[in-house]
Amino acid sequence: MTYTPTEFELAVYRWIDSRLDGCTVIYANQGSPRPESAHATMLLTLDSEAAPPRTYLTDEASGVDFISVTVTEKQAVVSIQTFGVEAYQLLKSLVDGRRNTDSKSFLTSENLSIRGVSDVQRIFSPREADIEGRAVVNIDFGYSERLENIVEALEEVIATLED
Amino acid sequence: MVGAKSYVIKSFSNGAYVDGLFVGETESERTVLGSLQPLGEDMKRLPEGLDSSSTLKFYTRSKLRTSDQGEQREDLLIFEGASYAIHKAQVHTSGAPLPHGKYWLERKGNQ
């Protein structure tokens, strides 16, 4: 089964991938082979409306009468897990560096904001004859979803006035 | 090998992670001779419905790829229309009268 990420997930992926040097970032639960080197998984665990949708009409498009634009402010939680010797340090650097200028610029260019971040939790898990280092964090993102629909104008209105 | 029959094995190669997704695999099939034996069956009554699992042992002189062998998908054995992932191997190359491998198989879900 091939997983198809949403536009939001693609944007979050690009941000995580740009911040975790030397770490392979993958979408969780693909049933695919485990990367051999240090890696991170991302999983969208919650995606909801943060405010009621706002709808307005625009007549700037050519070829159609009007465009109905609905903008919904959304919030979504992404769980990120890292695996390997540097798992905890990698996630700490991602979280602590989220307010750096380049990270903030990247988030803005992707139409993302960070609303909240959980603690980075360190986990040790048995793997084969060793103990593997892991870490997990949940990041609460904000983003806007924009939907456009064509609205045709009424060409003629026939009305009858009655006393 | 007692009770050996032919089974279809599906193999995968050349897959890689691109932008977080595992893509680009090529699939091939071959037939191997081996002995398939039951290992375990389980049935669970879960909120979403009954769920069963099945594990098998497979003895063969052919070499199979298992799920713990690096960044390539494991081989699948086809049995009674279901696909079984090949997880672990115990390879007996010395001491046994005939060199062979014992593989641990688990039925894959439909999703």
PDB file of C-alpha atoms in Angstrom:
ATOM      1  CA  MET A   1       0.000   0.000   0.000  1.00  0.00           C
ATOM      2  CA  THR A   2       1.370   3.393  -0.977  1.00  0.00           C
ATOM      3  CA  TYR A   3       0.637   6.173   1.442  1.00  0.00           C
ATOM      4  CA  THR A   4      -0.587   9.486  -0.011  1.00  0.00           C
ATOM      5  CA  PRO A   5       0.248  12.428   2.240  1.00  0.00           C
ATOM      6  CA  THR A   6      -1.932  15.550   2.303  1.00  0.00           C
ATOM      7  CA  GLU A   7      -0.619  19.004   1.291  1.00  0.00           C
ATOM      8  CA  PHE A   8      -0.292  19.798   5.001  1.00  0.00           C
ATOM      9  CA  GLU A   9       1.723  16.645   5.688  1.00  0.00           C
ATOM     10  CA  LEU A  10       3.997  17.397   2.722  1.00  0.00           C
ATOM     11  CA  ALA A  11       4.680  20.870   4.151  1.00  0.00           C
ATOM     12  CA  VAL A  12       5.428  19.483   7.627  1.00  0.00           C
ATOM     13  CA  TYR A  13       7.647  16.810   6.075  1.00  0.00           C
ATOM     14  CA  ARG A  14       9.692  19.454   4.229  1.00  0.00           C
ATOM     15  CA  TRP A  15      10.167  21.413   7.448  1.00  0.00           C
ATOM     16  CA  ILE A  16      11.261  18.365   9.494  1.00  0.00           C
ATOM     17  CA  ASP A  17      13.526  17.119   6.704  1.00  0.00           C
ATOM     18  CA  SER A  18      15.194  20.532   6.447  1.00  0.00           C
ATOM     19  CA  ARG A  19      15.912  20.567  10.211  1.00  0.00           C
ATOM     20  CA  LEU A  20      17.183  17.021  10.802  1.00  0.00           C
ATOM     21  CA  ASP A  21      20.563  16.788   9.112  1.00  0.00           C
ATOM     22  CA  GLY A  22      21.823  13.277   8.402  1.00  0.00           C
ATOM     23  CA  CYS A  23      18.511  11.708   9.376  1.00  0.00           C
ATOM     24  CA  THR A  24      16.155   9.902   6.999  1.00  0.00           C
ATOM     25  CA  VAL A  25      12.617  11.162   7.573  1.00  0.00           C
ATOM     26  CA  ILE A  26       9.763   8.843   6.576  1.00  0.00           C
ATOM     27  CA  TYR A  27       6.003   8.649   6.969  1.00  0.00           C
ATOM     28  CA  ALA A  28       5.063   6.145   9.692  1.00  0.00           C
ATOM     29  CA  ASN A  29       3.250   2.842   9.158  1.00  0.00           C
ATOM     30  CA  GLN A  30       4.074   2.196   5.494  1.00  0.00           C
ATOM     31  CA  GLY A  31       4.903  -1.443   6.202  1.00  0.00           C
ATOM     32  CA  SER A  32       8.195  -0.819   4.433  1.00  0.00           C
ATOM     33  CA  PRO A  33      11.715  -1.841   5.428  1.00  0.00           C
ATOM     34  CA  ARG A  34      13.259  -0.025   8.338  1.00  0.00           C
ATOM     35  CA  PRO A  35      16.022   2.432   7.342  1.00  0.00           C
ATOM     36  CA  GLU A  36      19.376   1.221   8.612  1.00  0.00           C
ATOM     37  CA  SER A  37      20.729   4.645   9.522  1.00  0.00           C
ATOM     38  CA  ALA A  38      19.351   7.215  11.962  1.00  0.00           C
ATOM     39  CA  HIS A  39      15.785   7.985  11.003  1.00  0.00           C
ATOM     40  CA  ALA A  40      12.597   9.709  12.047  1.00  0.00           C
ATOM     41  CA  THR A  41       8.944   8.902  11.467  1.00  0.00           C
ATOM     42  CA  MET A  42       6.125  11.421  11.280  1.00  0.00           C
ATOM     43  CA  LEU A  43       2.476  10.612  11.903  1.00  0.00           C
ATOM     44  CA  LEU A  44      -0.499  12.973  11.691  1.00  0.00           C
ATOM     45  CA  THR A  45      -2.584  12.081  14.747  1.00  0.00           C
ATOM     46  CA  LEU A  46      -5.174  14.870  14.868  1.00  0.00           C
ATOM     47  CA  ASP A  47      -6.524  17.346  12.311  1.00  0.00           C
ATOM     48  CA  SER A  48      -9.385  19.628  13.317  1.00  0.00           C
ATOM     49  CA  GLU A  49     -10.949  23.054  12.753  1.00  0.00           C
ATOM     50  CA  ALA A  50      -9.601  25.740  15.081  1.00  0.00           C
ATOM     51  CA  ALA A  51     -12.306  28.256  14.129  1.00  0.00           C
ATOM     52  CA  PRO A  52     -15.476  28.331  12.020  1.00  0.00           C
ATOM     53  CA  PRO A  53     -14.793  28.589   8.254  1.00  0.00           C
ATOM     54  CA  ARG A  54     -14.981  32.053   6.641  1.00  0.00           C
ATOM     55  CA  THR A  55     -16.487  32.317   3.159  1.00  0.00           C
ATOM     56  CA  TYR A  56     -16.388  35.250   0.761  1.00  0.00           C
ATOM     57  CA  LEU A  57     -16.974  35.848  -2.950  1.00  0.00           C
ATOM     58  CA  THR A  58     -14.531  37.249  -5.452  1.00  0.00           C
ATOM     59  CA  ASP A  59     -15.216  38.273  -9.033  1.00  0.00           C
ATOM     60  CA  GLU A  60     -11.609  38.602 -10.158  1.00  0.00           C
ATOM     61  CA  ALA A  61     -11.322  35.276 -11.921  1.00  0.00           C
ATOM     62  CA  SER A  62     -11.644  35.277 -15.682  1.00  0.00           C
ATOM     63  CA  GLY A  63     -14.054  32.996 -17.486  1.00  0.00           C
ATOM     64  CA  VAL A  64     -16.349  32.441 -14.538  1.00  0.00           C
ATOM     65  CA  ASP A  65     -18.777  34.682 -12.752  1.00  0.00           C
ATOM     66  CA  PHE A  66     -17.621  34.412  -9.158  1.00  0.00           C
ATOM     67  CA  ILE A  67     -15.349  32.318  -7.012  1.00  0.00           C
ATOM     68  CA  SER A  68     -16.523  31.326  -3.551  1.00  0.00           C
ATOM     69  CA  VAL A  69     -13.495  31.126  -1.282  1.00  0.00           C
ATOM     70  CA  THR A  70     -13.734  29.299   2.036  1.00  0.00           C
ATOM     71  CA  VAL A  71     -10.804  29.608   4.405  1.00  0.00           C
ATOM     72  CA  THR A  72     -10.647  27.356   7.444  1.00  0.00           C
ATOM     73  CA  GLU A  73      -8.080  27.826  10.179  1.00  0.00           C
ATOM     74  CA  LYS A  74      -7.015  24.354  11.267  1.00  0.00           C
ATOM     75  CA  GLN A  75      -4.889  22.775  13.919  1.00  0.00           C
ATOM     76  CA  ALA A  76      -3.144  19.450  13.556  1.00  0.00           C
ATOM     77  CA  VAL A  77      -0.924  17.369  15.792  1.00  0.00           C
ATOM     78  CA  VAL A  78       2.026  15.548  14.293  1.00  0.00           C
ATOM     79  CA  SER A  79       3.868  12.921  16.305  1.00  0.00           C
ATOM     80  CA  ILE A  80       7.554  12.670  15.456  1.00  0.00           C
ATOM     81  CA  GLN A  81       9.731   9.778  16.599  1.00  0.00           C
ATOM     82  CA  THR A  82      13.455   9.472  16.124  1.00  0.00           C
ATOM     83  CA  PHE A  83      15.510   6.279  16.258  1.00  0.00           C
ATOM     84  CA  GLY A  84      19.211   5.758  16.852  1.00  0.00           C
ATOM     85  CA  VAL A  85      22.028   6.776  19.170  1.00  0.00           C
ATOM     86  CA  GLU A  86      21.376  10.510  18.659  1.00  0.00           C
ATOM     87  CA  ALA A  87      17.571  10.201  18.766  1.00  0.00           C
ATOM     88  CA  TYR A  88      17.017  12.487  21.749  1.00  0.00           C
ATOM     89  CA  GLN A  89      19.535  15.124  20.648  1.00  0.00           C
ATOM     90  CA  LEU A  90      18.007  15.216  17.147  1.00  0.00           C
ATOM     91  CA  LEU A  91      14.497  15.901  18.433  1.00  0.00           C
ATOM     92  CA  LYS A  92      15.746  18.424  21.000  1.00  0.00           C
ATOM     93  CA  SER A  93      17.537  20.321  18.246  1.00  0.00           C
ATOM     94  CA  LEU A  94      14.358  20.304  16.137  1.00  0.00           C
ATOM     95  CA  VAL A  95      12.214  21.610  18.995  1.00  0.00           C
ATOM     96  CA  ASP A  96      14.724  24.076  20.457  1.00  0.00           C
ATOM     97  CA  GLY A  97      15.547  25.444  17.011  1.00  0.00           C
ATOM     98  CA  ARG A  98      11.950  26.061  15.964  1.00  0.00           C
ATOM     99  CA  ARG A  99      12.208  29.775  16.806  1.00  0.00           C
ATOM    100  CA  ASN A 100      15.434  30.302  14.835  1.00  0.00           C
ATOM    101  CA  THR A 101      15.064  32.795  12.014  1.00  0.00           C
ATOM    102  CA  ASP A 102      15.602  30.265   9.246  1.00  0.00           C
ATOM    103  CA  SER A 103      13.176  27.786  10.816  1.00  0.00           C
ATOM    104  CA  LYS A 104      10.498  30.458  11.272  1.00  0.00           C
ATOM    105  CA  SER A 105      11.000  31.663   7.688  1.00  0.00           C
ATOM    106  CA  PHE A 106      10.654  28.109   6.431  1.00  0.00           C
ATOM    107  CA  LEU A 107       7.443  27.571   8.412  1.00  0.00           C
ATOM    108  CA  THR A 108       5.994  30.856   7.146  1.00  0.00           C
ATOM    109  CA  SER A 109       6.832  29.980   3.539  1.00  0.00           C
ATOM    110  CA  GLU A 110       4.978  26.699   4.019  1.00  0.00           C
ATOM    111  CA  ASN A 111       1.933  28.448   5.530  1.00  0.00           C
ATOM    112  CA  LEU A 112       2.537  26.743   8.883  1.00  0.00           C
ATOM    113  CA  SER A 113       2.711  27.945  12.449  1.00  0.00           C
ATOM    114  CA  ILE A 114       3.572  26.087  15.641  1.00  0.00           C
ATOM    115  CA  ARG A 115       0.883  26.432  18.318  1.00  0.00           C
ATOM    116  CA  GLY A 116       2.449  24.201  20.925  1.00  0.00           C
ATOM    117  CA  VAL A 117       5.047  21.536  21.569  1.00  0.00           C
ATOM    118  CA  SER A 118       5.025  18.658  24.043  1.00  0.00           C
ATOM    119  CA  ASP A 119       8.055  17.653  26.061  1.00  0.00           C
ATOM    120  CA  VAL A 120      10.595  15.602  24.184  1.00  0.00           C
ATOM    121  CA  GLN A 121      10.307  12.174  25.736  1.00  0.00           C
ATOM    122  CA  ARG A 122      13.258   9.817  25.823  1.00  0.00           C
ATOM    123  CA  ILE A 123      12.474   6.136  25.339  1.00  0.00           C
ATOM    124  CA  PHE A 124      14.735   3.116  25.393  1.00  0.00           C
ATOM    125  CA  SER A 125      13.533   0.043  23.610  1.00  0.00           C
ATOM    126  CA  PRO A 126      15.079  -3.440  23.362  1.00  0.00           C
ATOM    127  CA  ARG A 127      16.116  -4.297  19.828  1.00  0.00           C
ATOM    128  CA  GLU A 128      17.890  -7.552  19.022  1.00  0.00           C
ATOM    129  CA  ALA A 129      20.691  -7.877  21.572  1.00  0.00           C
ATOM    130  CA  ASP A 130      20.911  -4.116  22.179  1.00  0.00           C
ATOM    131  CA  ILE A 131      18.930  -1.252  23.658  1.00  0.00           C
ATOM    132  CA  GLU A 132      17.921   1.279  21.040  1.00  0.00           C
ATOM    133  CA  GLY A 133      17.606   4.976  21.771  1.00  0.00           C
ATOM    134  CA  ARG A 134      14.324   6.589  20.757  1.00  0.00           C
ATOM    135  CA  ALA A 135      12.619   9.900  21.369  1.00  0.00           C
ATOM    136  CA  VAL A 136       9.140  11.247  20.667  1.00  0.00           C
ATOM    137  CA  VAL A 137       7.522  14.670  20.531  1.00  0.00           C
ATOM    138  CA  ASN A 138       4.077  15.929  19.528  1.00  0.00           C
ATOM    139  CA  ILE A 139       3.929  19.253  17.712  1.00  0.00           C
ATOM    140  CA  ASP A 140       0.673  21.188  17.400  1.00  0.00           C
ATOM    141  CA  PHE A 141       0.657  23.014  14.046  1.00  0.00           C
ATOM    142  CA  GLY A 142      -1.680  25.681  12.747  1.00  0.00           C
ATOM    143  CA  TYR A 143      -2.440  26.118   9.063  1.00  0.00           C
ATOM    144  CA  SER A 144      -5.069  27.486   6.703  1.00  0.00           C
ATOM    145  CA  GLU A 145      -7.089  25.367   4.324  1.00  0.00           C
ATOM    146  CA  ARG A 146      -8.470  27.181   1.273  1.00  0.00           C
ATOM    147  CA  LEU A 147     -11.305  25.793  -0.860  1.00  0.00           C
ATOM    148  CA  GLU A 148     -12.564  27.454  -4.034  1.00  0.00           C
ATOM    149  CA  ASN A 149     -15.882  26.851  -5.774  1.00  0.00           C
ATOM    150  CA  ILE A 150     -17.274  28.418  -8.928  1.00  0.00           C
ATOM    151  CA  VAL A 151     -20.488  30.344  -8.370  1.00  0.00           C
ATOM    152  CA  GLU A 152     -22.508  31.304 -11.430  1.00  0.00           C
ATOM    153  CA  ALA A 153     -24.211  34.677 -11.469  1.00  0.00           C
ATOM    154  CA  LEU A 154     -27.936  34.945 -12.052  1.00  0.00           C
ATOM    155  CA  GLU A 155     -28.386  36.265 -15.596  1.00  0.00           C
ATOM    156  CA  GLU A 156     -31.995  37.296 -15.164  1.00  0.00           C
ATOM    157  CA  VAL A 157     -34.415  37.668 -12.294  1.00  0.00           C
ATOM    158  CA  ILE A 158     -38.123  37.776 -13.039  1.00  0.00           C
ATOM    159  CA  ALA A 159     -40.253  39.038 -10.208  1.00  0.00           C
ATOM    160  CA  THR A 160     -43.852  40.043  -9.862  1.00  0.00           C
ATOM    161  CA  LEU A 161     -44.954  42.582  -7.360  1.00  0.00           C
ATOM    162  CA  GLU A 162     -48.225  41.833  -5.659  1.00  0.00           C
ATOM    163  CA  ASP A 163     -50.317  44.241  -3.673  1.00  0.00           C
TER     164      ASP A 163
ATOM    165  CA  MET B   1      12.983 -32.990   2.808  1.00  0.00           C
ATOM    166  CA  VAL B   2       9.818 -34.701   4.051  1.00  0.00           C
ATOM    167  CA  GLY B   3       6.573 -33.490   2.495  1.00  0.00           C
ATOM    168  CA  ALA B   4       8.278 -30.919   0.297  1.00  0.00           C
ATOM    169  CA  LYS B   5       6.095 -29.109  -2.259  1.00  0.00           C
ATOM    170  CA  SER B   6       6.510 -26.160  -4.615  1.00  0.00           C
ATOM    171  CA  TYR B   7       5.536 -22.706  -3.361  1.00  0.00           C
ATOM    172  CA  VAL B   8       5.499 -19.318  -5.058  1.00  0.00           C
ATOM    173  CA  ILE B   9       7.817 -16.699  -3.559  1.00  0.00           C
ATOM    174  CA  LYS B  10       7.424 -13.001  -4.364  1.00  0.00           C
ATOM    175  CA  SER B  11      10.609 -10.941  -4.109  1.00  0.00           C
ATOM    176  CA  PHE B  12      11.118  -7.182  -4.193  1.00  0.00           C
ATOM    177  CA  SER B  13      14.144  -5.142  -5.161  1.00  0.00           C
ATOM    178  CA  ASN B  14      15.388  -1.609  -5.781  1.00  0.00           C
ATOM    179  CA  GLY B  15      12.978   0.102  -3.398  1.00  0.00           C
ATOM    180  CA  ALA B  16      14.163   3.286  -1.701  1.00  0.00           C
ATOM    181  CA  TYR B  17      12.862   6.154   0.388  1.00  0.00           C
ATOM    182  CA  VAL B  18      12.109   9.257  -1.675  1.00  0.00           C
ATOM    183  CA  ASP B  19      10.629  12.251   0.152  1.00  0.00           C
ATOM    184  CA  GLY B  20       9.588  10.003   3.013  1.00  0.00           C
ATOM    185  CA  LEU B  21       7.803   7.392   0.904  1.00  0.00           C
ATOM    186  CA  PHE B  22       9.072   3.933   0.024  1.00  0.00           C
ATOM    187  CA  VAL B  23       8.847   3.726  -3.779  1.00  0.00           C
ATOM    188  CA  GLY B  24      10.330   2.196  -6.915  1.00  0.00           C
ATOM    189  CA  GLU B  25      10.144  -1.470  -6.048  1.00  0.00           C
ATOM    190  CA  THR B  26      10.217  -4.116  -8.733  1.00  0.00           C
ATOM    191  CA  GLU B  27       8.428  -7.388  -8.038  1.00  0.00           C
ATOM    192  CA  SER B  28       9.394 -10.836  -9.265  1.00  0.00           C
ATOM    193  CA  GLU B  29       8.164 -14.370  -8.666  1.00  0.00           C
ATOM    194  CA  ARG B  30       9.902 -17.715  -8.424  1.00  0.00           C
ATOM    195  CA  THR B  31       9.055 -21.188  -7.241  1.00  0.00           C
ATOM    196  CA  VAL B  32      10.903 -22.900  -4.417  1.00  0.00           C
ATOM    197  CA  LEU B  33      10.681 -26.369  -2.971  1.00  0.00           C
ATOM    198  CA  GLY B  34      10.077 -26.693   0.759  1.00  0.00           C
ATOM    199  CA  SER B  35       8.032 -28.061   3.613  1.00  0.00           C
ATOM    200  CA  LEU B  36       5.378 -25.817   5.144  1.00  0.00           C
ATOM    201  CA  GLN B  37       4.132 -26.516   8.657  1.00  0.00           C
ATOM    202  CA  PRO B  38       1.688 -24.758  10.995  1.00  0.00           C
ATOM    203  CA  LEU B  39       3.137 -22.788  13.862  1.00  0.00           C
ATOM    204  CA  GLY B  40       0.250 -20.880  15.403  1.00  0.00           C
ATOM    205  CA  GLU B  41      -3.289 -19.627  14.902  1.00  0.00           C
ATOM    206  CA  ASP B  42      -5.013 -16.966  16.943  1.00  0.00           C
ATOM    207  CA  MET B  43      -8.431 -15.348  16.958  1.00  0.00           C
ATOM    208  CA  LYS B  44      -9.292 -12.144  18.784  1.00  0.00           C
ATOM    209  CA  ARG B  45     -12.684 -10.588  19.411  1.00  0.00           C
ATOM    210  CA  LEU B  46     -11.997  -6.877  18.948  1.00  0.00           C
ATOM    211  CA  PRO B  47     -14.265  -3.797  18.792  1.00  0.00           C
ATOM    212  CA  GLU B  48     -13.880  -3.721  15.011  1.00  0.00           C
ATOM    213  CA  GLY B  49     -14.748  -7.427  14.667  1.00  0.00           C
ATOM    214  CA  LEU B  50     -13.099 -10.829  14.764  1.00  0.00           C
ATOM    215  CA  ASP B  51      -9.457 -10.753  13.806  1.00  0.00           C
ATOM    216  CA  SER B  52      -7.328 -13.795  13.103  1.00  0.00           C
ATOM    217  CA  SER B  53      -3.604 -14.275  12.727  1.00  0.00           C
ATOM    218  CA  SER B  54      -1.596 -17.164  11.402  1.00  0.00           C
ATOM    219  CA  THR B  55       2.058 -18.139  11.587  1.00  0.00           C
ATOM    220  CA  LEU B  56       3.874 -20.923   9.741  1.00  0.00           C
ATOM    221  CA  LYS B  57       7.267 -22.602   9.617  1.00  0.00           C
ATOM    222  CA  PHE B  58       8.920 -23.196   6.269  1.00  0.00           C
ATOM    223  CA  TYR B  59      11.867 -25.513   5.724  1.00  0.00           C
ATOM    224  CA  THR B  60      13.739 -25.077   2.455  1.00  0.00           C
ATOM    225  CA  ARG B  61      17.165 -25.328   0.890  1.00  0.00           C
ATOM    226  CA  SER B  62      16.504 -22.105  -1.054  1.00  0.00           C
ATOM    227  CA  LYS B  63      17.697 -18.798   0.335  1.00  0.00           C
ATOM    228  CA  LEU B  64      14.920 -16.336   1.202  1.00  0.00           C
ATOM    229  CA  ARG B  65      15.087 -12.672   2.177  1.00  0.00           C
ATOM    230  CA  THR B  66      13.776 -11.928   5.661  1.00  0.00           C
ATOM    231  CA  SER B  67      12.345  -8.725   7.120  1.00  0.00           C
ATOM    232  CA  ASP B  68      15.393  -8.093   9.306  1.00  0.00           C
ATOM    233  CA  GLN B  69      17.787  -7.905   6.363  1.00  0.00           C
ATOM    234  CA  GLY B  70      18.304  -4.220   5.667  1.00  0.00           C
ATOM    235  CA  GLU B  71      16.528  -1.726   3.464  1.00  0.00           C
ATOM    236  CA  GLN B  72      14.762  -4.109   1.123  1.00  0.00           C
ATOM    237  CA  ARG B  73      11.314  -5.586   1.593  1.00  0.00           C
ATOM    238  CA  GLU B  74      11.134  -9.206   2.755  1.00  0.00           C
ATOM    239  CA  ASP B  75      10.059 -12.053   0.470  1.00  0.00           C
ATOM    240  CA  LEU B  76       6.451 -13.202   0.569  1.00  0.00           C
ATOM    241  CA  LEU B  77       5.301 -16.802   0.377  1.00  0.00           C
ATOM    242  CA  ILE B  78       1.901 -17.413  -1.226  1.00  0.00           C
ATOM    243  CA  PHE B  79      -0.185 -20.093   0.494  1.00  0.00           C
ATOM    244  CA  GLU B  80      -3.903 -20.721  -0.055  1.00  0.00           C
ATOM    245  CA  GLY B  81      -4.327 -17.284  -1.627  1.00  0.00           C
ATOM    246  CA  ALA B  82      -2.781 -15.398   1.295  1.00  0.00           C
ATOM    247  CA  SER B  83       0.611 -13.684   1.465  1.00  0.00           C
ATOM    248  CA  TYR B  84       2.943 -14.599   4.294  1.00  0.00           C
ATOM    249  CA  ALA B  85       5.823 -12.292   5.249  1.00  0.00           C
ATOM    250  CA  ILE B  86       9.091 -14.088   5.896  1.00  0.00           C
ATOM    251  CA  HIS B  87      10.531 -12.768   9.132  1.00  0.00           C
ATOM    252  CA  LYS B  88      13.273 -14.801  10.714  1.00  0.00           C
ATOM    253  CA  ALA B  89      15.629 -17.492   9.577  1.00  0.00           C
ATOM    254  CA  GLN B  90      17.655 -20.179  11.237  1.00  0.00           C
ATOM    255  CA  VAL B  91      20.104 -21.367   8.633  1.00  0.00           C
ATOM    256  CA  HIS B  92      21.635 -24.770   9.260  1.00  0.00           C
ATOM    257  CA  THR B  93      24.678 -25.143   7.052  1.00  0.00           C
ATOM    258  CA  SER B  94      26.772 -27.411   9.212  1.00  0.00           C
ATOM    259  CA  GLY B  95      25.890 -30.345  11.404  1.00  0.00           C
ATOM    260  CA  ALA B  96      22.633 -31.033   9.583  1.00  0.00           C
ATOM    261  CA  PRO B  97      22.558 -33.944   7.129  1.00  0.00           C
ATOM    262  CA  LEU B  98      21.411 -31.495   4.444  1.00  0.00           C
ATOM    263  CA  PRO B  99      22.028 -27.734   4.679  1.00  0.00           C
ATOM    264  CA  HIS B 100      18.655 -25.983   4.972  1.00  0.00           C
ATOM    265  CA  GLY B 101      16.916 -22.963   6.402  1.00  0.00           C
ATOM    266  CA  LYS B 102      14.013 -22.773   8.828  1.00  0.00           C
ATOM    267  CA  TYR B 103      11.920 -19.643   8.263  1.00  0.00           C
ATOM    268  CA  TRP B 104       9.216 -18.055  10.416  1.00  0.00           C
ATOM    269  CA  LEU B 105       6.242 -16.735   8.427  1.00  0.00           C
ATOM    270  CA  GLU B 106       3.372 -14.428   9.391  1.00  0.00           C
ATOM    271  CA  ARG B 107       0.237 -13.829   7.360  1.00  0.00           C
ATOM    272  CA  LYS B 108      -0.127 -10.276   6.084  1.00  0.00           C
ATOM    273  CA  GLY B 109      -3.332  -8.307   6.494  1.00  0.00           C
ATOM    274  CA  ASN B 110      -5.440  -7.113   3.575  1.00  0.00           C
ATOM    275  CA  GLN B 111      -4.661  -3.412   4.059  1.00  0.00           C
TER     276      GLN B 111
END
